[in-house]
Coordinates of C-alpha atoms in Angstrom, one line a residue:
Chain P
M488 CA 0.0 0.0 0.0
T489 CA 1.3 3.5 -0.8
Q490 CA 1.2 6.4 1.7
D491 CA -1.3 8.2 -0.6
Q492 CA -3.7 5.2 -0.4
L493 CA -3.4 5.3 3.4
V494 CA -4.3 9.0 3.5
K495 CA -7.2 8.4 1.3
E496 CA -8.5 5.7 3.6
I497 CA -8.1 7.9 6.6
K498 CA -10.2 10.6 4.9
R499 CA -12.8 8.1 3.7
K500 CA -13.3 6.5 7.1
Q501 CA -12.7 9.7 9.1
S502 CA -10.4 7.7 11.3
F503 CA -6.6 7.3 11.9
L504 CA -7.1 4.6 14.4
C505 CA -4.8 1.5 14.5
I506 CA -5.9 -1.4 16.6
G507 CA -3.2 -3.5 18.3
L508 CA -3.8 -7.2 18.1
D509 CA -1.8 -8.3 21.2
V510 CA -3.6 -11.5 22.0
D511 CA -3.0 -13.0 25.4
L512 CA -4.8 -16.3 26.0
N513 CA -5.2 -15.4 29.7
K514 CA -7.3 -12.3 28.7
I515 CA -9.5 -13.5 25.9
P516 CA -13.1 -14.8 26.5
E517 CA -13.1 -18.3 28.0
H518 CA -15.4 -19.7 25.4
L519 CA -12.9 -19.1 22.6
L520 CA -10.4 -21.4 24.3
K521 CA -12.4 -24.4 22.9
E522 CA -11.7 -23.2 19.3
D523 CA -9.0 -25.0 17.2
D524 CA -7.1 -21.7 17.0
P525 CA -8.3 -19.4 19.8
I526 CA -5.9 -16.6 18.8
F527 CA -7.1 -16.4 15.3
A528 CA -10.8 -16.8 16.3
F529 CA -10.3 -13.8 18.6
N530 CA -8.6 -11.7 16.0
K531 CA -11.2 -12.6 13.3
A532 CA -14.1 -11.5 15.5
I533 CA -12.3 -8.3 16.5
I534 CA -11.4 -7.5 12.9
D535 CA -14.9 -8.2 11.6
A536 CA -16.4 -6.0 14.2
T537 CA -14.0 -3.0 13.9
H538 CA -12.6 -2.9 10.4
H539 CA -14.8 0.0 9.4
L540 CA -13.7 2.1 12.4
C541 CA -9.9 1.9 11.9
V542 CA -7.4 2.1 9.1
A543 CA -4.7 -0.2 10.5
Y544 CA -4.1 -3.3 12.5
K545 CA -0.9 -4.0 14.4
P546 CA -0.2 -7.5 15.8
N547 CA 2.8 -7.4 18.1
T548 CA 4.9 -10.5 17.2
A549 CA 5.9 -11.1 20.8
F550 CA 2.4 -12.3 21.7
Y551 CA 2.5 -14.8 18.8
E552 CA 6.0 -16.1 19.3
A553 CA 5.2 -16.8 23.0
Y554 CA 2.9 -19.5 21.7
G555 CA 5.5 -21.1 19.4
I556 CA 4.4 -22.6 16.1
K557 CA 0.7 -22.3 17.0
G558 CA 1.3 -18.6 17.6
W559 CA 3.1 -18.1 14.3
Q560 CA 0.3 -20.0 12.5
A561 CA -2.2 -17.7 14.1
L562 CA -0.2 -14.7 13.0
E563 CA 0.0 -16.0 9.4
K564 CA -3.8 -16.7 9.4
T565 CA -4.5 -13.2 10.7
I566 CA -2.4 -11.3 8.1
N567 CA -3.9 -13.5 5.3
Y568 CA -7.4 -12.9 6.6
L569 CA -6.8 -9.2 6.5
N570 CA -5.2 -9.2 3.1
E571 CA -8.0 -11.3 1.6
N572 CA -11.0 -9.6 3.2
Y573 CA -9.9 -6.1 3.9
P574 CA -7.1 -5.2 1.5
E575 CA -7.8 -1.5 2.2
I576 CA -6.4 -1.9 5.7
F577 CA -2.8 -0.9 6.4
T578 CA -1.0 -3.8 8.3
I579 CA 1.9 -3.4 10.7
A580 CA 4.1 -6.2 12.0
D581 CA 5.1 -4.7 15.4
A582 CA 8.3 -6.8 15.5
K583 CA 11.0 -4.2 16.5
R584 CA 13.6 -6.1 14.5
G585 CA 17.1 -4.9 13.3
D586 CA 20.4 -6.7 12.6
I587 CA 23.4 -6.5 10.3
G588 CA 22.7 -6.0 6.6
N589 CA 22.2 -9.5 5.2
T590 CA 20.3 -10.6 8.4
S591 CA 18.0 -7.6 8.2
T592 CA 17.2 -8.6 4.6
M593 CA 16.0 -12.0 6.0
Y594 CA 13.7 -10.2 8.5
A595 CA 12.4 -8.0 5.7
K596 CA 11.6 -11.1 3.7
A597 CA 9.9 -12.6 6.7
F598 CA 7.5 -9.7 7.2
F599 CA 7.1 -8.3 3.7
E600 CA 7.1 -11.5 1.6
D601 CA 6.4 -14.6 3.7
L602 CA 3.9 -12.7 5.8
A603 CA 2.6 -10.0 3.5
F604 CA 2.6 -7.0 5.9
D605 CA 2.6 -3.4 4.6
S606 CA 5.0 -2.4 7.3
V607 CA 7.3 -3.5 10.1
T608 CA 8.7 -1.7 13.2
V609 CA 12.5 -1.6 13.4
A610 CA 14.9 -0.6 16.1
P611 CA 17.6 1.9 15.2
Y612 CA 20.5 1.0 17.5
M613 CA 22.5 -0.8 14.9
G614 CA 22.3 2.1 12.4
K615 CA 22.1 2.6 8.7
D616 CA 23.0 -0.8 7.3
S617 CA 20.6 -2.5 9.7
V618 CA 17.6 -0.4 8.5
E619 CA 18.2 0.1 4.7
P620 CA 17.5 -3.5 3.8
F621 CA 13.9 -2.9 5.0
L622 CA 13.7 0.4 3.1
A623 CA 14.6 -1.2 -0.2
F624 CA 11.2 -2.9 -0.5
E625 CA 8.8 -0.9 -2.8
N626 CA 5.5 0.1 -1.4
K627 CA 6.5 -1.3 2.0
H628 CA 7.1 0.9 5.0
T629 CA 9.6 0.8 7.8
I630 CA 8.5 2.3 11.1
L631 CA 11.6 3.2 13.0
L632 CA 11.5 3.5 16.8
A633 CA 12.3 7.1 17.7
L634 CA 10.7 8.0 21.1
T635 CA 8.9 5.1 22.7
S636 CA 6.1 5.4 25.3
N637 CA 7.7 3.5 28.1
Q638 CA 9.7 4.8 31.1
G639 CA 12.9 3.3 29.7
A640 CA 12.7 5.9 26.9
F641 CA 14.5 8.2 29.3
D642 CA 17.4 5.8 29.8
F643 CA 19.0 6.5 26.3
Q644 CA 16.5 8.0 23.8
T645 CA 16.3 11.4 25.5
K646 CA 19.9 11.6 26.5
K647 CA 21.9 14.4 24.7
V648 CA 24.1 13.3 21.9
E649 CA 26.3 16.1 20.6
N650 CA 23.7 18.7 22.0
Q651 CA 20.7 16.9 20.5
E652 CA 18.7 14.1 22.1
L653 CA 19.4 10.6 20.8
Y654 CA 15.9 10.2 19.3
K655 CA 16.3 13.4 17.4
Q656 CA 19.6 12.2 16.1
V657 CA 17.8 9.0 14.9
L658 CA 15.2 11.2 13.1
E659 CA 17.9 13.5 11.5
T660 CA 20.2 10.7 10.5
S661 CA 17.6 8.3 9.2
K662 CA 16.4 11.1 6.8
T663 CA 19.7 10.7 4.9
W664 CA 19.3 6.9 4.3
A665 CA 18.5 5.4 0.9
H666 CA 14.7 5.2 0.3
A667 CA 14.0 7.3 3.4
E668 CA 10.6 8.1 1.7
N669 CA 9.6 4.6 3.0
L670 CA 10.2 5.6 6.7
M671 CA 7.6 6.2 9.4
Y672 CA 8.4 6.6 13.1
V673 CA 7.2 5.4 16.4
V674 CA 6.6 8.3 18.8
G675 CA 4.8 7.7 22.1
A676 CA 1.8 9.7 23.0
T677 CA 2.9 10.0 26.6
K678 CA 5.3 12.7 25.4
A679 CA 2.9 14.7 23.2
E680 CA 4.6 18.0 23.8
Y681 CA 7.8 16.6 22.1
L682 CA 5.8 16.3 18.9
A683 CA 6.1 19.9 17.9
E684 CA 9.9 19.6 17.8
I685 CA 9.7 16.3 16.1
R686 CA 7.5 17.8 13.4
Q687 CA 10.3 20.4 12.7
I688 CA 12.7 17.5 11.8
I689 CA 10.2 15.2 10.0
P690 CA 7.3 17.4 8.8
D691 CA 5.9 14.9 6.3
S692 CA 6.5 11.4 7.8
F693 CA 3.7 9.3 9.3
L694 CA 4.0 8.7 13.0
L695 CA 2.7 5.6 14.7
V696 CA 1.6 6.7 18.2
P697 CA 1.2 4.2 21.0
G698 CA 0.2 5.1 24.5
V699 CA -3.1 6.8 24.0
G700 CA -5.5 5.6 26.8
A701 CA -4.0 2.8 28.8
Q702 CA -0.5 4.4 29.0
G703 CA -1.9 7.9 29.8
G704 CA -1.5 9.8 26.5
N705 CA -4.1 12.3 25.3
L706 CA -5.5 12.2 21.8
Q707 CA -6.2 16.0 21.6
D708 CA -2.6 16.9 22.5
V709 CA -1.1 14.4 20.1
C710 CA -3.2 15.8 17.2
K711 CA -2.5 19.4 18.3
Y712 CA 1.3 18.9 18.1
G713 CA 1.7 16.0 15.7
M714 CA -0.8 16.3 12.9
N715 CA 0.3 17.5 9.4
D716 CA -1.5 18.3 6.1
S717 CA -1.9 14.6 5.3
V718 CA -3.0 13.8 8.9
G719 CA 0.4 12.0 9.3
L720 CA -0.8 10.1 12.4
L721 CA -1.8 6.5 13.2
I722 CA -3.0 6.3 16.8
N723 CA -2.7 2.9 18.2
S724 CA -4.8 1.4 20.9
S725 CA -4.5 -2.3 21.9
R726 CA -5.8 -3.4 25.4
G727 CA -8.2 -0.5 25.7
I728 CA -10.1 -1.8 22.7
I729 CA -9.6 -5.6 22.4
Y730 CA -10.1 -6.3 26.1
A731 CA -13.1 -4.0 26.6
S732 CA -15.0 -7.2 27.6
N733 CA -14.1 -10.8 28.1
E734 CA -17.7 -12.0 27.8
H735 CA -19.5 -13.4 24.7
N736 CA -20.1 -9.8 23.5
F737 CA -16.4 -9.0 23.4
A738 CA -16.3 -8.0 19.8
L739 CA -19.2 -5.7 20.1
A740 CA -17.7 -4.1 23.2
A741 CA -14.4 -3.7 21.3
A742 CA -16.3 -2.0 18.4
K743 CA -18.0 0.3 20.9
K744 CA -14.6 1.4 22.3
A745 CA -13.2 1.8 18.7
A746 CA -16.2 3.9 17.7
E747 CA -15.6 6.3 20.6
L748 CA -12.1 6.9 19.4
Q749 CA -13.2 7.2 15.8
Q750 CA -15.9 9.7 16.7
E751 CA -13.3 11.8 18.5
M752 CA -11.1 11.6 15.4
K753 CA -13.9 12.6 13.1
V754 CA -14.4 15.8 15.1
I755 CA -10.7 16.5 15.0
L756 CA -10.6 15.9 11.2
G757 CA -13.7 18.0 10.6
Chain U
M57 CA 22.9 -23.3 32.5
T58 CA 24.8 -21.2 35.0
Q59 CA 27.9 -19.1 34.1
D60 CA 30.1 -21.3 36.2
Q61 CA 29.0 -24.4 34.2
L62 CA 29.8 -22.5 31.0
V63 CA 33.3 -21.6 32.2
K64 CA 33.8 -25.3 33.2
E65 CA 32.9 -26.4 29.7
I66 CA 35.2 -23.9 28.2
K67 CA 38.1 -25.3 30.2
R68 CA 37.2 -28.9 29.6
K69 CA 36.9 -28.4 25.8
Q70 CA 39.7 -25.8 25.6
S71 CA 37.4 -23.8 23.4
F72 CA 35.3 -20.7 23.7
L73 CA 33.9 -21.0 20.2
C74 CA 30.2 -20.3 19.4
I75 CA 28.9 -21.5 16.0
G76 CA 26.3 -19.4 14.4
L77 CA 23.6 -21.5 12.7
D78 CA 22.4 -18.9 10.1
V79 CA 20.9 -21.3 7.6
D80 CA 20.3 -19.9 4.1
L81 CA 18.7 -22.5 1.7
N82 CA 20.6 -20.9 -1.2
K83 CA 23.9 -21.7 0.5
I84 CA 23.4 -25.3 1.8
P85 CA 24.4 -28.4 -0.1
E86 CA 21.9 -29.1 -2.8
H87 CA 21.4 -32.8 -1.8
L88 CA 19.8 -31.6 1.5
L89 CA 17.0 -29.8 -0.3
K90 CA 15.4 -33.2 -0.9
E91 CA 15.0 -33.7 2.8
D92 CA 11.7 -33.1 4.6
D93 CA 13.3 -30.4 6.6
P94 CA 16.5 -29.2 4.9
I95 CA 17.3 -26.6 7.6
F96 CA 17.1 -29.0 10.4
A97 CA 19.0 -31.7 8.4
F98 CA 21.8 -29.2 7.8
N99 CA 21.9 -28.1 11.5
K100 CA 21.9 -31.6 12.8
A101 CA 24.8 -32.6 10.6
I102 CA 26.8 -29.5 11.6
I103 CA 26.1 -30.0 15.3
D104 CA 27.0 -33.7 15.2
A105 CA 30.2 -32.9 13.5
T106 CA 31.3 -29.9 15.6
H107 CA 29.8 -30.2 19.1
H108 CA 33.1 -31.3 20.7
L109 CA 34.9 -28.2 19.3
C110 CA 32.6 -25.5 20.5
V111 CA 30.7 -24.5 23.7
A112 CA 27.8 -22.7 22.2
Y113 CA 25.5 -22.5 19.2
K114 CA 23.7 -19.4 18.1
P115 CA 20.8 -19.6 15.6
N116 CA 19.9 -16.2 14.3
T117 CA 16.1 -16.1 14.3
A118 CA 15.9 -14.0 11.1
F119 CA 17.1 -16.9 9.0
Y120 CA 14.3 -19.1 10.4
E121 CA 11.5 -16.5 10.3
A122 CA 12.2 -15.8 6.6
Y123 CA 10.9 -19.4 6.0
G124 CA 7.7 -18.8 7.9
I125 CA 6.2 -21.7 9.9
K126 CA 8.6 -24.2 8.4
G127 CA 11.5 -22.1 9.6
W128 CA 10.1 -21.8 13.1
Q129 CA 9.6 -25.6 13.2
A130 CA 13.2 -26.0 12.1
L131 CA 14.3 -23.7 14.9
E132 CA 12.3 -25.6 17.5
K133 CA 13.7 -28.9 16.3
T134 CA 17.2 -27.5 16.5
I135 CA 17.0 -26.3 20.0
N136 CA 15.2 -29.5 21.1
Y137 CA 17.9 -31.6 19.4
L138 CA 20.6 -29.6 21.2
N139 CA 19.0 -29.8 24.6
E140 CA 18.3 -33.6 24.3
N141 CA 21.6 -34.6 22.9
Y142 CA 24.1 -32.0 24.0
P143 CA 22.8 -30.5 27.2
E144 CA 26.3 -29.2 28.1
I145 CA 26.1 -26.8 25.1
F146 CA 25.2 -23.1 25.8
T147 CA 22.4 -22.0 23.5
I148 CA 21.8 -18.5 22.2
A149 CA 18.7 -17.3 20.4
D150 CA 20.1 -14.4 18.4
A151 CA 16.8 -12.5 18.2
K152 CA 17.8 -8.9 19.1
R153 CA 14.4 -8.4 20.7
G154 CA 13.2 -5.6 23.1
D155 CA 9.8 -4.0 23.8
I156 CA 7.8 -2.4 26.6
G157 CA 7.6 -4.4 29.8
N158 CA 4.7 -6.8 29.4
T159 CA 5.7 -7.4 25.8
S160 CA 9.3 -8.2 26.6
T161 CA 7.9 -10.8 29.1
M162 CA 6.2 -12.5 26.1
Y163 CA 9.5 -12.5 24.2
A164 CA 11.3 -13.9 27.2
K165 CA 8.7 -16.7 27.4
A166 CA 9.1 -17.4 23.7
F167 CA 12.8 -18.0 24.0
F168 CA 13.3 -19.2 27.5
E169 CA 10.2 -21.4 27.9
D170 CA 8.5 -22.3 24.6
L171 CA 12.0 -22.7 23.0
A172 CA 14.3 -23.6 25.9
F173 CA 17.3 -21.4 25.0
D174 CA 19.9 -20.6 27.7
S175 CA 20.1 -17.0 26.4
V176 CA 18.7 -14.4 24.0
T177 CA 20.2 -11.3 22.5
V178 CA 18.3 -8.0 23.3
A179 CA 18.5 -4.5 21.9
P180 CA 18.9 -1.7 24.5
Y181 CA 17.2 1.2 22.8
M182 CA 14.0 1.1 24.8
G183 CA 15.9 1.0 28.2
K184 CA 15.5 -0.6 31.6
D185 CA 11.9 -1.8 31.6
S186 CA 12.4 -3.4 28.1
V187 CA 15.3 -5.5 29.4
E188 CA 14.5 -6.4 33.0
P189 CA 11.7 -8.8 32.1
F190 CA 14.4 -11.0 30.4
L191 CA 16.8 -10.7 33.4
A192 CA 14.1 -12.0 35.8
F193 CA 14.5 -15.6 34.5
E194 CA 16.7 -17.7 36.7
N195 CA 19.7 -19.4 35.1
K196 CA 18.9 -17.7 31.8
H197 CA 21.1 -15.0 30.3
T198 CA 20.4 -11.8 28.4
I199 CA 23.0 -10.7 25.9
L200 CA 22.6 -7.0 25.4
L201 CA 23.8 -5.3 22.2
A202 CA 26.5 -2.9 23.2
L203 CA 28.9 -2.3 20.3
T204 CA 28.0 -4.3 17.2
S205 CA 30.3 -5.4 14.4
N206 CA 28.7 -3.6 11.5
Q207 CA 29.4 -0.2 9.9
G208 CA 26.1 1.2 11.3
A209 CA 27.6 0.9 14.8
F210 CA 29.2 4.3 14.1
D211 CA 25.8 6.0 13.5
F212 CA 24.7 6.0 17.1
Q213 CA 26.6 3.5 19.3
T214 CA 29.9 5.4 19.2
K215 CA 28.4 8.9 19.5
K216 CA 29.2 10.8 22.6
V217 CA 26.4 11.0 25.1
E218 CA 27.2 13.3 28.0
N219 CA 31.0 12.8 27.3
Q220 CA 30.8 9.1 27.0
E221 CA 30.0 6.9 24.0
L222 CA 26.4 5.6 23.9
Y223 CA 27.6 2.0 24.0
K224 CA 29.5 2.7 27.2
Q225 CA 26.4 4.4 28.7
V226 CA 24.5 1.2 27.8
L227 CA 27.2 -0.8 29.7
E228 CA 27.2 1.5 32.7
T229 CA 23.5 1.9 33.0
S230 CA 22.6 -1.8 32.5
K231 CA 24.9 -2.7 35.5
T232 CA 22.3 -0.9 37.7
W233 CA 19.3 -3.0 36.5
A234 CA 17.7 -5.7 38.6
H235 CA 19.4 -9.1 38.1
A236 CA 22.3 -7.5 36.2
E237 CA 24.2 -10.7 37.1
N238 CA 22.3 -12.4 34.2
L239 CA 23.7 -9.9 31.7
M240 CA 26.2 -10.6 28.9
Y241 CA 27.1 -8.2 26.1
V242 CA 27.6 -8.3 22.3
V243 CA 30.8 -6.6 21.4
G244 CA 32.1 -6.8 17.8
A245 CA 35.6 -8.1 17.1
T246 CA 36.1 -5.5 14.4
K247 CA 36.7 -3.0 17.3
A248 CA 39.1 -5.2 19.4
E249 CA 41.0 -2.2 20.7
Y250 CA 37.8 -0.9 22.3
L251 CA 37.7 -4.0 24.5
A252 CA 40.3 -2.7 27.0
E253 CA 38.0 0.2 27.9
I254 CA 35.0 -2.0 27.9
R255 CA 36.6 -4.4 30.4
Q256 CA 37.1 -1.4 32.8
I257 CA 33.4 -1.0 32.9
I258 CA 32.3 -4.6 32.9
P259 CA 35.3 -6.7 34.1
D260 CA 33.4 -9.9 34.9
S261 CA 30.7 -10.2 32.2
F262 CA 30.8 -12.6 29.4
L263 CA 31.1 -11.0 25.9
L264 CA 29.6 -12.5 22.8
V265 CA 32.0 -11.5 20.0
P266 CA 30.8 -11.7 16.4
G267 CA 33.0 -10.5 13.5
V268 CA 36.0 -12.8 13.8
G269 CA 37.0 -14.0 10.3
A270 CA 34.4 -13.0 7.7
Q271 CA 34.0 -9.5 9.1
G272 CA 37.7 -8.9 9.6
G273 CA 38.2 -9.2 13.4
N274 CA 41.3 -10.8 14.8
L275 CA 41.1 -13.6 17.5
Q276 CA 44.5 -12.7 19.1
D277 CA 43.6 -9.1 19.5
V278 CA 40.1 -9.9 20.9
C279 CA 41.7 -12.2 23.5
K280 CA 44.5 -9.8 24.4
Y281 CA 42.1 -7.0 25.2
G282 CA 38.9 -8.8 26.1
M283 CA 39.8 -12.0 28.1
N284 CA 39.3 -12.0 31.9
D285 CA 40.1 -14.6 34.7
S286 CA 37.1 -16.7 33.7
V287 CA 37.9 -16.4 30.0
G288 CA 34.7 -14.2 29.6
L289 CA 34.5 -14.6 25.9
L290 CA 32.4 -16.4 23.4
I291 CA 33.8 -16.0 19.9
N292 CA 31.2 -16.5 17.2
S293 CA 31.8 -17.7 13.7
S294 CA 28.9 -18.4 11.4
R295 CA 29.5 -18.4 7.6
G296 CA 33.2 -19.1 8.0
I297 CA 32.4 -22.5 9.5
I298 CA 29.0 -23.7 8.3
Y299 CA 29.6 -22.8 4.6
A300 CA 33.1 -24.1 4.5
S301 CA 31.9 -26.4 1.7
N302 CA 28.6 -27.0 0.0
E303 CA 29.4 -30.5 -1.2
H304 CA 28.5 -33.8 0.5
N305 CA 31.4 -33.4 2.9
F306 CA 30.1 -30.1 4.2
A307 CA 29.9 -31.2 7.9
L308 CA 33.4 -32.5 7.8
A309 CA 34.6 -29.3 6.2
A310 CA 32.8 -27.3 8.9
A311 CA 34.4 -29.4 11.6
K312 CA 37.9 -28.8 10.1
K313 CA 37.3 -25.0 10.2
A314 CA 36.0 -25.2 13.7
A315 CA 39.0 -27.3 14.8
E316 CA 41.4 -24.7 13.4
L317 CA 39.7 -22.0 15.6
Q318 CA 39.6 -24.4 18.6
Q319 CA 43.3 -25.1 18.2
E320 CA 44.1 -21.4 18.2
M321 CA 41.9 -21.1 21.4
K322 CA 43.7 -24.0 23.1
V323 CA 47.0 -22.3 22.6
I324 CA 45.7 -19.0 23.9
L325 CA 44.1 -20.7 27.0
G326 CA 47.3 -22.7 27.7

């Protein structure tokens, strides 16, 4: 999917919501555990109930890997189900990968070819040659960790590197890499006031923003400081939506939560 | 496996060699492609031929994920084969993971429980709460990326953060985390001269050292600057050993290459 197509979908749906599919078998409704593949059954129900309210889904690979081969199968079924039934949806493998050149190419193949995701999250610590192999894929997007939403972001990301915080160095430096037009960035909502300065460095890039809701971030503030002419934001919510209920009506409850956020977004876009 | 057990094995085998199992179907002997599981068949042959010459194996997860579910199955078979047949071997999942707290716990479960690896490599960018969930597992080891062996290491890792290079900040800061005794570090052999300063910060920790051979690092230099009283080094070689030949005698050729390194190590240890 191209960035233009994503912007078009955002305007059509009046939503820039991304739903995180972080499936924990201890948290899903008990009746699903009887299914052959409870993880996929859960995802399918959530997707069918919410696809018109969001523009992206983001499975975090950790939650699938923790269940071994069955988890990986559920991830594959989920991305295939999305691509077959809702090809207009932007898909994000939240994998936070990154390795030396030839190894990053293998990761890129894993998420862009074997699993046909539109994008993957990548960690910047290993620098240019660890990220460029992802950027080389046409119409695929690499979402680089810049400023994350957790407390540990203050350990290194906000430390001054040659008079500029490390996350800003990551933004500046990555702009010079080959195919930088395929870059997006993770910027946590818990630091909304940082977004104004971030927008000075990367005015046009899409930002994937976790941390609205459960982690305390505020949607209005994020939009105030982070929105650009093409919207340029994907606001992620995971637990707040998918675990709205663990009863039989869980998908409906998730849709209700997603609709609340979508309505807020509609007002902001209007 | 405890660190003491690892040191004992190093002394018994007179080797601190780690063999990287980075299996690329384009590089393995053609006759193996007829096997049900060519990746596992390759690994099994390499392991059976080299286990007495090394103390650790390190599959890089990228090479398995690139083949989807079949790749993940081959990884599972490989770790199970190692644990059943060679329990004295230290196993490393080279996964370079890292995420917010509850998500890192899922990754830790994936590699320490579902796949019973002794250790996993982790990226430091997201800070303390992204690493501590790994450290919480008893008798398991977290190998934190400090200074990697690729060119991109100079993009951020060697940049000065408050008058100290970022990778040194990572070393210093990580020492203060809960269960820091379970930490080891990745330090590339291509920067052997940096090891003297690194040893001043972390005198006792084990270092996993990639980049000897193929990437240009020198074993003598690494040992000169990096060895401590408990040896404290695991020298990794991947392509140089496992792709020594792609003929029927590939496992023997790999063993010959591994034996050359082991003999060098024996001289250094003696």
